[in-house]
Amino acid sequence: MDGNLFLDALACRNVSRPPVWIMRQAGRYLPQYQEFRKKYALTELFSHPDLAAEITLLPIDAIGMDAAILFSDILTIVKGFGFGLDFVEKKGPQIFPRITSAAQIQALPSFDLEKVRHVQKTITLLKETLLVPLIGFAGGPFTVASYIFGGVSEVKAFLYNYPQEMHLLLQKLTEATISYLQMQVAAGANALQLFDSWAGMLPLEEFNKFSLHYLKQIVESLKKLVPVIVFARGSSLFAEELAEIGPSCISMDFQVPMKDLRKKVPKHIALQGNLDPELLLAPEDIVRQKTKALLDAMAGEPGFIVNLGHGVLPATLVENVKAMVDTVKSYQPMASSSWTATI
Ligand code: CP3
């Protein structure tokens, strides 16, 4: 996939308009996805490669995103440790049995890649037809642990009480994540994103010890194979720390202007983001205006990918997502910028 906008931007050598995709693009707000949800349980959608592949393609076909993200979930991986996983309406994901003691961590079975093999099959199927790069992904170990403990407050209380056992669990999750992502790359994923969504709930010292330390191991193992993007809510707060682990790209939350973040992150690391997901609930002309303002602010940047600062909201109108994507695709760079006009 030479000369591709998305992969070029990840390598910080894009000279055309920036590529665009949005987090959680393969579900939620899409009417076609809601049709699938009427017919199948969520766990069925995640575990059947043909259905998961079809859903992955929806935002590519309907909206024209520049990259596809695998339809799966950051919690799929826990099945490899023998946990049960269910998505309960209005309550969110439930993992059972819930971990409440250090003894349960010691007793965890070793990670079995066979239990998540359907993800490999989904990627293999997708690669037969997909014309844009495919993003594989996994959760950050701290975020996955938050769900294993049934909440971010629970996991934080545990880590202050039993730091050694917490590290043991995070190390097990890290090693599992590395082999899970290696499997995704071997099947054809062109880039990877780590979602450490809850890491921003930690104070800096604990963030370094319980989140970043593990993200670093994953980035170092996988970056040799494909570009790796890291996302955390709190990424703008911890931008310098995230840059130090050497990801290919940092996906920024929406609080701090991208231009200011660019000054904090070394030029060889690409940036992704960072429109507010609630912006897509605004009138279409406001969506266009704010998207254009972001493009103007980042004009000429060779390592920039347009995205939201967090996942697209379920109530978002498809028309507004299209308005955002069209604004990026039809953007005419200023004559002074090094981006050349492309349509
Ligand atoms: O980007 C994509 O569309 C690809 C697929 C994807 C899903 N989840 C599908 C999904 C991705 C990348 C995720 C990541 C994920 N999952 C995160 C990290 C990103 C973030 O938003 O911070 C987290 C924290 C989860 C855990 C999770 N899965 C929650 C909290 C929920 C319930 C609420 C919700 O987000 O809808 C899920 C279920 C889930 N994962 C759905 C989908 C499409 C549910 C949709 C439905 O109810 O039909």
JSON list of C-alpha atoms in Angstrom, two decimals, residues 21-222:
[
{"chain": "A", "resi": 21, "resn": "TRP", "atom": "CA", "xyz": [-11.28, 8.42, 9.94]},
{"chain": "A", "resi": 22, "resn": "ILE", "atom": "CA", "xyz": [-13.10, 8.47, 13.28]},
{"chain": "A", "resi": 23, "resn": "MET", "atom": "CA", "xyz": [-12.84, 6.36, 16.40]},
{"chain": "A", "resi": 24, "resn": "ARG", "atom": "CA", "xyz": [-15.79, 3.98, 16.84]},
{"chain": "A", "resi": 25, "resn": "GLN", "atom": "CA", "xyz": [-16.73, 4.56, 13.22]},
{"chain": "A", "resi": 26, "resn": "ALA", "atom": "CA", "xyz": [-17.86, 0.96, 12.71]},
{"chain": "A", "resi": 27, "resn": "GLY", "atom": "CA", "xyz": [-21.04, 0.99, 14.73]},
{"chain": "A", "resi": 28, "resn": "ARG", "atom": "CA", "xyz": [-23.25, 3.04, 16.99]},
{"chain": "A", "resi": 29, "resn": "TYR", "atom": "CA", "xyz": [-24.48, 5.97, 14.87]},
{"chain": "A", "resi": 30, "resn": "LEU", "atom": "CA", "xyz": [-24.75, 4.10, 11.56]},
{"chain": "A", "resi": 31, "resn": "PRO", "atom": "CA", "xyz": [-28.33, 3.14, 10.59]},
{"chain": "A", "resi": 32, "resn": "GLN", "atom": "CA", "xyz": [-26.98, 0.09, 8.71]},
{"chain": "A", "resi": 33, "resn": "TYR", "atom": "CA", "xyz": [-25.31, -1.04, 11.94]},
{"chain": "A", "resi": 34, "resn": "GLN", "atom": "CA", "xyz": [-28.57, -0.66, 13.86]},
{"chain": "A", "resi": 35, "resn": "GLU", "atom": "CA", "xyz": [-30.12, -3.08, 11.35]},
{"chain": "A", "resi": 36, "resn": "PHE", "atom": "CA", "xyz": [-27.48, -5.67, 12.21]},
{"chain": "A", "resi": 37, "resn": "ARG", "atom": "CA", "xyz": [-28.15, -5.07, 15.93]},
{"chain": "A", "resi": 38, "resn": "LYS", "atom": "CA", "xyz": [-31.84, -5.85, 15.45]},
{"chain": "A", "resi": 39, "resn": "LYS", "atom": "CA", "xyz": [-31.00, -9.22, 13.96]},
{"chain": "A", "resi": 40, "resn": "TYR", "atom": "CA", "xyz": [-28.04, -10.35, 16.06]},
{"chain": "A", "resi": 41, "resn": "ALA", "atom": "CA", "xyz": [-26.74, -10.13, 19.62]},
{"chain": "A", "resi": 42, "resn": "LEU", "atom": "CA", "xyz": [-23.63, -8.01, 19.98]},
{"chain": "A", "resi": 43, "resn": "THR", "atom": "CA", "xyz": [-21.52, -11.03, 20.95]},
{"chain": "A", "resi": 44, "resn": "GLU", "atom": "CA", "xyz": [-22.59, -12.72, 17.71]},
{"chain": "A", "resi": 45, "resn": "LEU", "atom": "CA", "xyz": [-21.53, -9.70, 15.67]},
{"chain": "A", "resi": 46, "resn": "PHE", "atom": "CA", "xyz": [-18.13, -9.70, 17.36]},
{"chain": "A", "resi": 47, "resn": "SER", "atom": "CA", "xyz": [-17.52, -13.44, 17.04]},
{"chain": "A", "resi": 48, "resn": "HIS", "atom": "CA", "xyz": [-18.66, -14.12, 13.44]},
{"chain": "A", "resi": 49, "resn": "PRO", "atom": "CA", "xyz": [-15.89, -13.10, 11.02]},
{"chain": "A", "resi": 50, "resn": "ASP", "atom": "CA", "xyz": [-18.26, -12.57, 8.07]},
{"chain": "A", "resi": 51, "resn": "LEU", "atom": "CA", "xyz": [-20.53, -10.23, 10.08]},
{"chain": "A", "resi": 52, "resn": "ALA", "atom": "CA", "xyz": [-17.62, -8.40, 11.72]},
{"chain": "A", "resi": 53, "resn": "ALA", "atom": "CA", "xyz": [-15.99, -7.90, 8.31]},
{"chain": "A", "resi": 54, "resn": "GLU", "atom": "CA", "xyz": [-19.22, -6.54, 6.82]},
{"chain": "A", "resi": 55, "resn": "ILE", "atom": "CA", "xyz": [-19.61, -4.02, 9.68]},
{"chain": "A", "resi": 56, "resn": "THR", "atom": "CA", "xyz": [-15.98, -2.93, 9.35]},
{"chain": "A", "resi": 57, "resn": "LEU", "atom": "CA", "xyz": [-16.71, -2.00, 5.74]},
{"chain": "A", "resi": 58, "resn": "LEU", "atom": "CA", "xyz": [-19.87, 0.06, 6.45]},
{"chain": "A", "resi": 59, "resn": "PRO", "atom": "CA", "xyz": [-18.16, 3.41, 7.17]},
{"chain": "A", "resi": 60, "resn": "ILE", "atom": "CA", "xyz": [-15.78, 2.93, 4.25]},
{"chain": "A", "resi": 61, "resn": "ASP", "atom": "CA", "xyz": [-18.61, 2.37, 1.79]},
{"chain": "A", "resi": 62, "resn": "ALA", "atom": "CA", "xyz": [-21.14, 4.81, 3.31]},
{"chain": "A", "resi": 63, "resn": "ILE", "atom": "CA", "xyz": [-18.82, 7.68, 4.26]},
{"chain": "A", "resi": 64, "resn": "GLY", "atom": "CA", "xyz": [-15.53, 7.16, 2.48]},
{"chain": "A", "resi": 65, "resn": "MET", "atom": "CA", "xyz": [-13.16, 7.00, 5.45]},
{"chain": "A", "resi": 66, "resn": "ASP", "atom": "CA", "xyz": [-9.45, 6.82, 4.57]},
{"chain": "A", "resi": 67, "resn": "ALA", "atom": "CA", "xyz": [-8.84, 3.90, 6.95]},
{"chain": "A", "resi": 68, "resn": "ALA", "atom": "CA", "xyz": [-10.91, 1.02, 8.30]},
{"chain": "A", "resi": 69, "resn": "ILE", "atom": "CA", "xyz": [-10.87, -0.11, 11.92]},
{"chain": "A", "resi": 70, "resn": "LEU", "atom": "CA", "xyz": [-11.58, -3.71, 12.68]},
{"chain": "A", "resi": 71, "resn": "PHE", "atom": "CA", "xyz": [-15.02, -4.33, 14.16]},
{"chain": "A", "resi": 72, "resn": "SER", "atom": "CA", "xyz": [-14.18, -5.97, 17.47]},
{"chain": "A", "resi": 73, "resn": "ASP", "atom": "CA", "xyz": [-13.82, -4.70, 21.04]},
{"chain": "A", "resi": 74, "resn": "ILE", "atom": "CA", "xyz": [-10.93, -3.93, 23.35]},
{"chain": "A", "resi": 75, "resn": "LEU", "atom": "CA", "xyz": [-12.34, -6.53, 25.76]},
{"chain": "A", "resi": 76, "resn": "THR", "atom": "CA", "xyz": [-12.33, -9.45, 23.30]},
{"chain": "A", "resi": 77, "resn": "ILE", "atom": "CA", "xyz": [-8.86, -10.34, 24.57]},
{"chain": "A", "resi": 78, "resn": "VAL", "atom": "CA", "xyz": [-10.11, -11.38, 28.03]},
{"chain": "A", "resi": 79, "resn": "LYS", "atom": "CA", "xyz": [-11.68, -14.47, 26.46]},
{"chain": "A", "resi": 80, "resn": "GLY", "atom": "CA", "xyz": [-8.14, -15.73, 25.92]},
{"chain": "A", "resi": 81, "resn": "PHE", "atom": "CA", "xyz": [-7.79, -15.95, 29.72]},
{"chain": "A", "resi": 82, "resn": "GLY", "atom": "CA", "xyz": [-11.03, -17.90, 30.03]},
{"chain": "A", "resi": 83, "resn": "PHE", "atom": "CA", "xyz": [-13.17, -14.97, 31.24]},
{"chain": "A", "resi": 84, "resn": "GLY", "atom": "CA", "xyz": [-16.78, -14.69, 30.15]},
{"chain": "A", "resi": 85, "resn": "LEU", "atom": "CA", "xyz": [-17.69, -11.45, 28.36]},
{"chain": "A", "resi": 86, "resn": "ASP", "atom": "CA", "xyz": [-21.13, -10.01, 27.90]},
{"chain": "A", "resi": 87, "resn": "PHE", "atom": "CA", "xyz": [-22.43, -6.67, 26.70]},
{"chain": "A", "resi": 88, "resn": "VAL", "atom": "CA", "xyz": [-25.45, -5.79, 28.78]},
{"chain": "A", "resi": 89, "resn": "GLU", "atom": "CA", "xyz": [-27.90, -3.17, 27.50]},
{"chain": "A", "resi": 90, "resn": "LYS", "atom": "CA", "xyz": [-27.45, 0.13, 29.41]},
{"chain": "A", "resi": 91, "resn": "LYS", "atom": "CA", "xyz": [-24.89, -1.43, 31.78]},
{"chain": "A", "resi": 92, "resn": "GLY", "atom": "CA", "xyz": [-22.03, -1.79, 29.32]},
{"chain": "A", "resi": 93, "resn": "PRO", "atom": "CA", "xyz": [-19.56, -4.66, 29.15]},
{"chain": "A", "resi": 94, "resn": "GLN", "atom": "CA", "xyz": [-19.49, -7.23, 31.96]},
{"chain": "A", "resi": 95, "resn": "ILE", "atom": "CA", "xyz": [-16.57, -9.59, 32.57]},
{"chain": "A", "resi": 96, "resn": "PHE", "atom": "CA", "xyz": [-17.03, -12.63, 34.77]},
{"chain": "A", "resi": 97, "resn": "PRO", "atom": "CA", "xyz": [-15.91, -13.83, 37.19]},
{"chain": "A", "resi": 98, "resn": "ARG", "atom": "CA", "xyz": [-14.93, -10.38, 38.41]},
{"chain": "A", "resi": 99, "resn": "ILE", "atom": "CA", "xyz": [-11.46, -10.13, 39.97]},
{"chain": "A", "resi": 100, "resn": "THR", "atom": "CA", "xyz": [-11.54, -8.95, 43.55]},
{"chain": "A", "resi": 101, "resn": "SER", "atom": "CA", "xyz": [-8.51, -10.66, 45.10]},
{"chain": "A", "resi": 102, "resn": "ALA", "atom": "CA", "xyz": [-4.81, -11.05, 44.54]},
{"chain": "A", "resi": 103, "resn": "ALA", "atom": "CA", "xyz": [-5.19, -14.87, 44.65]},
{"chain": "A", "resi": 104, "resn": "GLN", "atom": "CA", "xyz": [-7.38, -14.76, 41.52]},
{"chain": "A", "resi": 105, "resn": "ILE", "atom": "CA", "xyz": [-4.59, -13.02, 39.62]},
{"chain": "A", "resi": 106, "resn": "GLN", "atom": "CA", "xyz": [-2.03, -15.66, 40.61]},
{"chain": "A", "resi": 107, "resn": "ALA", "atom": "CA", "xyz": [-4.47, -18.36, 39.49]},
{"chain": "A", "resi": 108, "resn": "LEU", "atom": "CA", "xyz": [-5.23, -16.92, 36.02]},
{"chain": "A", "resi": 109, "resn": "PRO", "atom": "CA", "xyz": [-4.72, -19.49, 33.26]},
{"chain": "A", "resi": 110, "resn": "SER", "atom": "CA", "xyz": [-2.13, -18.69, 30.61]},
{"chain": "A", "resi": 111, "resn": "PHE", "atom": "CA", "xyz": [-3.39, -16.75, 27.59]},
{"chain": "A", "resi": 112, "resn": "ASP", "atom": "CA", "xyz": [-4.81, -18.93, 24.81]},
{"chain": "A", "resi": 113, "resn": "LEU", "atom": "CA", "xyz": [-4.68, -17.29, 21.39]},
{"chain": "A", "resi": 114, "resn": "GLU", "atom": "CA", "xyz": [-7.03, -19.95, 19.98]},
{"chain": "A", "resi": 115, "resn": "LYS", "atom": "CA", "xyz": [-9.92, -18.39, 21.90]},
{"chain": "A", "resi": 116, "resn": "VAL", "atom": "CA", "xyz": [-9.59, -15.17, 19.89]},
{"chain": "A", "resi": 117, "resn": "ARG", "atom": "CA", "xyz": [-8.74, -16.77, 16.55]},
{"chain": "A", "resi": 118, "resn": "HIS", "atom": "CA", "xyz": [-11.97, -15.40, 15.00]},
{"chain": "A", "resi": 119, "resn": "VAL", "atom": "CA", "xyz": [-10.31, -11.98, 14.95]},
{"chain": "A", "resi": 120, "resn": "GLN", "atom": "CA", "xyz": [-7.61, -13.32, 12.65]},
{"chain": "A", "resi": 121, "resn": "LYS", "atom": "CA", "xyz": [-10.30, -14.77, 10.36]},
{"chain": "A", "resi": 122, "resn": "THR", "atom": "CA", "xyz": [-12.10, -11.40, 10.21]},
{"chain": "A", "resi": 123, "resn": "ILE", "atom": "CA", "xyz": [-8.91, -9.68, 9.12]},
{"chain": "A", "resi": 124, "resn": "THR", "atom": "CA", "xyz": [-8.14, -12.34, 6.52]},
{"chain": "A", "resi": 125, "resn": "LEU", "atom": "CA", "xyz": [-11.63, -11.89, 5.06]},
{"chain": "A", "resi": 126, "resn": "LEU", "atom": "CA", "xyz": [-11.35, -8.10, 5.05]},
{"chain": "A", "resi": 127, "resn": "LYS", "atom": "CA", "xyz": [-8.02, -8.11, 3.29]},
{"chain": "A", "resi": 128, "resn": "GLU", "atom": "CA", "xyz": [-9.63, -9.82, 0.30]},
{"chain": "A", "resi": 129, "resn": "THR", "atom": "CA", "xyz": [-11.66, -6.72, -0.56]},
{"chain": "A", "resi": 130, "resn": "LEU", "atom": "CA", "xyz": [-10.54, -3.73, 1.48]},
{"chain": "A", "resi": 131, "resn": "LEU", "atom": "CA", "xyz": [-9.05, -0.85, -0.55]},
{"chain": "A", "resi": 132, "resn": "VAL", "atom": "CA", "xyz": [-7.96, 1.34, 2.39]},
{"chain": "A", "resi": 133, "resn": "PRO", "atom": "CA", "xyz": [-5.51, 0.44, 5.19]},
{"chain": "A", "resi": 134, "resn": "LEU", "atom": "CA", "xyz": [-6.85, -1.65, 8.06]},
{"chain": "A", "resi": 135, "resn": "ILE", "atom": "CA", "xyz": [-6.26, -0.61, 11.67]},
{"chain": "A", "resi": 136, "resn": "GLY", "atom": "CA", "xyz": [-6.03, -3.46, 14.16]},
{"chain": "A", "resi": 137, "resn": "PHE", "atom": "CA", "xyz": [-6.32, -2.60, 17.84]},
{"chain": "A", "resi": 138, "resn": "ALA", "atom": "CA", "xyz": [-6.23, -3.59, 21.46]},
{"chain": "A", "resi": 139, "resn": "GLY", "atom": "CA", "xyz": [-6.96, -1.93, 24.79]},
{"chain": "A", "resi": 140, "resn": "GLY", "atom": "CA", "xyz": [-4.22, -0.58, 27.00]},
{"chain": "A", "resi": 141, "resn": "PRO", "atom": "CA", "xyz": [-3.58, -3.09, 29.81]},
{"chain": "A", "resi": 142, "resn": "PHE", "atom": "CA", "xyz": [-4.69, -0.61, 32.49]},
{"chain": "A", "resi": 143, "resn": "THR", "atom": "CA", "xyz": [-8.01, 0.02, 30.72]},
{"chain": "A", "resi": 144, "resn": "VAL", "atom": "CA", "xyz": [-8.66, -3.68, 30.17]},
{"chain": "A", "resi": 145, "resn": "ALA", "atom": "CA", "xyz": [-7.86, -4.26, 33.87]},
{"chain": "A", "resi": 146, "resn": "SER", "atom": "CA", "xyz": [-10.41, -1.56, 34.79]},
{"chain": "A", "resi": 147, "resn": "TYR", "atom": "CA", "xyz": [-13.14, -3.67, 33.20]},
{"chain": "A", "resi": 148, "resn": "ILE", "atom": "CA", "xyz": [-11.81, -6.88, 34.76]},
{"chain": "A", "resi": 149, "resn": "PHE", "atom": "CA", "xyz": [-12.24, -5.21, 38.16]},
{"chain": "A", "resi": 150, "resn": "GLY", "atom": "CA", "xyz": [-15.67, -3.85, 37.25]},
{"chain": "A", "resi": 151, "resn": "GLY", "atom": "CA", "xyz": [-14.70, -0.18, 37.30]},
{"chain": "A", "resi": 152, "resn": "VAL", "atom": "CA", "xyz": [-11.91, 2.36, 37.29]},
{"chain": "A", "resi": 153, "resn": "SER", "atom": "CA", "xyz": [-12.39, 3.22, 40.97]},
{"chain": "A", "resi": 154, "resn": "GLU", "atom": "CA", "xyz": [-12.15, -0.48, 41.88]},
{"chain": "A", "resi": 155, "resn": "VAL", "atom": "CA", "xyz": [-8.94, -0.97, 39.91]},
{"chain": "A", "resi": 156, "resn": "LYS", "atom": "CA", "xyz": [-7.40, 2.15, 41.41]},
{"chain": "A", "resi": 157, "resn": "ALA", "atom": "CA", "xyz": [-8.22, 1.04, 44.96]},
{"chain": "A", "resi": 158, "resn": "PHE", "atom": "CA", "xyz": [-6.67, -2.36, 44.20]},
{"chain": "A", "resi": 159, "resn": "LEU", "atom": "CA", "xyz": [-3.45, -0.92, 42.79]},
{"chain": "A", "resi": 160, "resn": "TYR", "atom": "CA", "xyz": [-2.83, 1.15, 45.92]},
{"chain": "A", "resi": 161, "resn": "ASN", "atom": "CA", "xyz": [-3.52, -1.89, 48.15]},
{"chain": "A", "resi": 162, "resn": "TYR", "atom": "CA", "xyz": [-1.77, -4.57, 46.10]},
{"chain": "A", "resi": 163, "resn": "PRO", "atom": "CA", "xyz": [0.71, -2.91, 43.73]},
{"chain": "A", "resi": 164, "resn": "GLN", "atom": "CA", "xyz": [2.72, -6.10, 43.14]},
{"chain": "A", "resi": 165, "resn": "GLU", "atom": "CA", "xyz": [-0.31, -8.15, 42.18]},
{"chain": "A", "resi": 166, "resn": "MET", "atom": "CA", "xyz": [-1.53, -5.32, 39.99]},
{"chain": "A", "resi": 167, "resn": "HIS", "atom": "CA", "xyz": [1.80, -5.35, 38.17]},
{"chain": "A", "resi": 168, "resn": "LEU", "atom": "CA", "xyz": [1.53, -9.11, 37.76]},
{"chain": "A", "resi": 169, "resn": "LEU", "atom": "CA", "xyz": [-1.89, -8.76, 36.11]},
{"chain": "A", "resi": 170, "resn": "LEU", "atom": "CA", "xyz": [-0.76, -5.88, 33.89]},
{"chain": "A", "resi": 171, "resn": "GLN", "atom": "CA", "xyz": [2.31, -7.84, 32.78]},
{"chain": "A", "resi": 172, "resn": "LYS", "atom": "CA", "xyz": [0.15, -10.85, 31.87]},
{"chain": "A", "resi": 173, "resn": "LEU", "atom": "CA", "xyz": [-2.22, -8.59, 29.92]},
{"chain": "A", "resi": 174, "resn": "THR", "atom": "CA", "xyz": [0.73, -6.91, 28.20]},
{"chain": "A", "resi": 175, "resn": "GLU", "atom": "CA", "xyz": [2.23, -10.17, 26.99]},
{"chain": "A", "resi": 176, "resn": "ALA", "atom": "CA", "xyz": [-1.18, -11.38, 25.81]},
{"chain": "A", "resi": 177, "resn": "THR", "atom": "CA", "xyz": [-1.74, -8.08, 24.00]},
{"chain": "A", "resi": 178, "resn": "ILE", "atom": "CA", "xyz": [1.59, -8.38, 22.20]},
{"chain": "A", "resi": 179, "resn": "SER", "atom": "CA", "xyz": [0.79, -11.84, 20.85]},
{"chain": "A", "resi": 180, "resn": "TYR", "atom": "CA", "xyz": [-2.81, -10.83, 20.05]},
{"chain": "A", "resi": 181, "resn": "LEU", "atom": "CA", "xyz": [-1.57, -7.84, 18.03]},
{"chain": "A", "resi": 182, "resn": "GLN", "atom": "CA", "xyz": [1.17, -9.88, 16.35]},
{"chain": "A", "resi": 183, "resn": "MET", "atom": "CA", "xyz": [-1.62, -12.18, 15.19]},
{"chain": "A", "resi": 184, "resn": "GLN", "atom": "CA", "xyz": [-3.54, -9.20, 13.77]},
{"chain": "A", "resi": 185, "resn": "VAL", "atom": "CA", "xyz": [-0.47, -7.96, 11.91]},
{"chain": "A", "resi": 186, "resn": "ALA", "atom": "CA", "xyz": [0.31, -11.41, 10.53]},
{"chain": "A", "resi": 187, "resn": "ALA", "atom": "CA", "xyz": [-3.27, -11.56, 9.21]},
{"chain": "A", "resi": 188, "resn": "GLY", "atom": "CA", "xyz": [-2.88, -8.20, 7.45]},
{"chain": "A", "resi": 189, "resn": "ALA", "atom": "CA", "xyz": [-3.49, -5.24, 9.79]},
{"chain": "A", "resi": 190, "resn": "ASN", "atom": "CA", "xyz": [-1.57, -2.27, 8.32]},
{"chain": "A", "resi": 191, "resn": "ALA", "atom": "CA", "xyz": [-1.41, -0.22, 11.52]},
{"chain": "A", "resi": 192, "resn": "LEU", "atom": "CA", "xyz": [-2.38, -0.68, 15.17]},
{"chain": "A", "resi": 193, "resn": "GLN", "atom": "CA", "xyz": [-4.05, 1.54, 17.74]},
{"chain": "A", "resi": 194, "resn": "LEU", "atom": "CA", "xyz": [-3.88, 1.10, 21.51]},
{"chain": "A", "resi": 195, "resn": "PHE", "atom": "CA", "xyz": [-6.91, 2.45, 23.38]},
{"chain": "A", "resi": 196, "resn": "ASP", "atom": "CA", "xyz": [-5.92, 3.23, 26.97]},
{"chain": "A", "resi": 197, "resn": "SER", "atom": "CA", "xyz": [-9.18, 5.06, 27.50]},
{"chain": "A", "resi": 198, "resn": "TRP", "atom": "CA", "xyz": [-9.10, 5.17, 31.32]},
{"chain": "A", "resi": 199, "resn": "ALA", "atom": "CA", "xyz": [-5.39, 5.95, 31.79]},
{"chain": "A", "resi": 200, "resn": "GLY", "atom": "CA", "xyz": [-6.18, 9.65, 32.22]},
{"chain": "A", "resi": 201, "resn": "MET", "atom": "CA", "xyz": [-7.89, 8.81, 35.51]},
{"chain": "A", "resi": 202, "resn": "LEU", "atom": "CA", "xyz": [-4.47, 8.17, 37.08]},
{"chain": "A", "resi": 203, "resn": "PRO", "atom": "CA", "xyz": [-2.19, 10.76, 38.71]},
{"chain": "A", "resi": 204, "resn": "LEU", "atom": "CA", "xyz": [1.06, 11.21, 36.77]},
{"chain": "A", "resi": 205, "resn": "GLU", "atom": "CA", "xyz": [3.17, 8.93, 38.99]},
{"chain": "A", "resi": 206, "resn": "GLU", "atom": "CA", "xyz": [0.67, 6.06, 38.76]},
{"chain": "A", "resi": 207, "resn": "PHE", "atom": "CA", "xyz": [0.10, 6.77, 35.07]},
{"chain": "A", "resi": 208, "resn": "ASN", "atom": "CA", "xyz": [3.82, 6.22, 34.48]},
{"chain": "A", "resi": 209, "resn": "LYS", "atom": "CA", "xyz": [3.96, 3.04, 36.53]},
{"chain": "A", "resi": 210, "resn": "PHE", "atom": "CA", "xyz": [0.65, 1.36, 35.75]},
{"chain": "A", "resi": 211, "resn": "SER", "atom": "CA", "xyz": [-0.18, 2.55, 32.23]},
{"chain": "A", "resi": 212, "resn": "LEU", "atom": "CA", "xyz": [2.80, 3.93, 30.34]},
{"chain": "A", "resi": 213, "resn": "HIS", "atom": "CA", "xyz": [5.27, 1.25, 31.41]},
{"chain": "A", "resi": 214, "resn": "TYR", "atom": "CA", "xyz": [3.07, -1.39, 29.75]},
{"chain": "A", "resi": 215, "resn": "LEU", "atom": "CA", "xyz": [2.13, 0.66, 26.67]},
{"chain": "A", "resi": 216, "resn": "LYS", "atom": "CA", "xyz": [5.86, 1.08, 26.11]},
{"chain": "A", "resi": 217, "resn": "GLN", "atom": "CA", "xyz": [6.46, -2.67, 25.97]},
{"chain": "A", "resi": 218, "resn": "ILE", "atom": "CA", "xyz": [3.65, -3.09, 23.44]},
{"chain": "A", "resi": 219, "resn": "VAL", "atom": "CA", "xyz": [4.81, -0.16, 21.28]},
{"chain": "A", "resi": 220, "resn": "GLU", "atom": "CA", "xyz": [8.39, -1.43, 21.26]},
{"chain": "A", "resi": 221, "resn": "SER", "atom": "CA", "xyz": [7.39, -4.96, 20.22]},
{"chain": "A", "resi": 222, "resn": "LEU", "atom": "CA", "xyz": [4.96, -3.96, 17.50]}
]
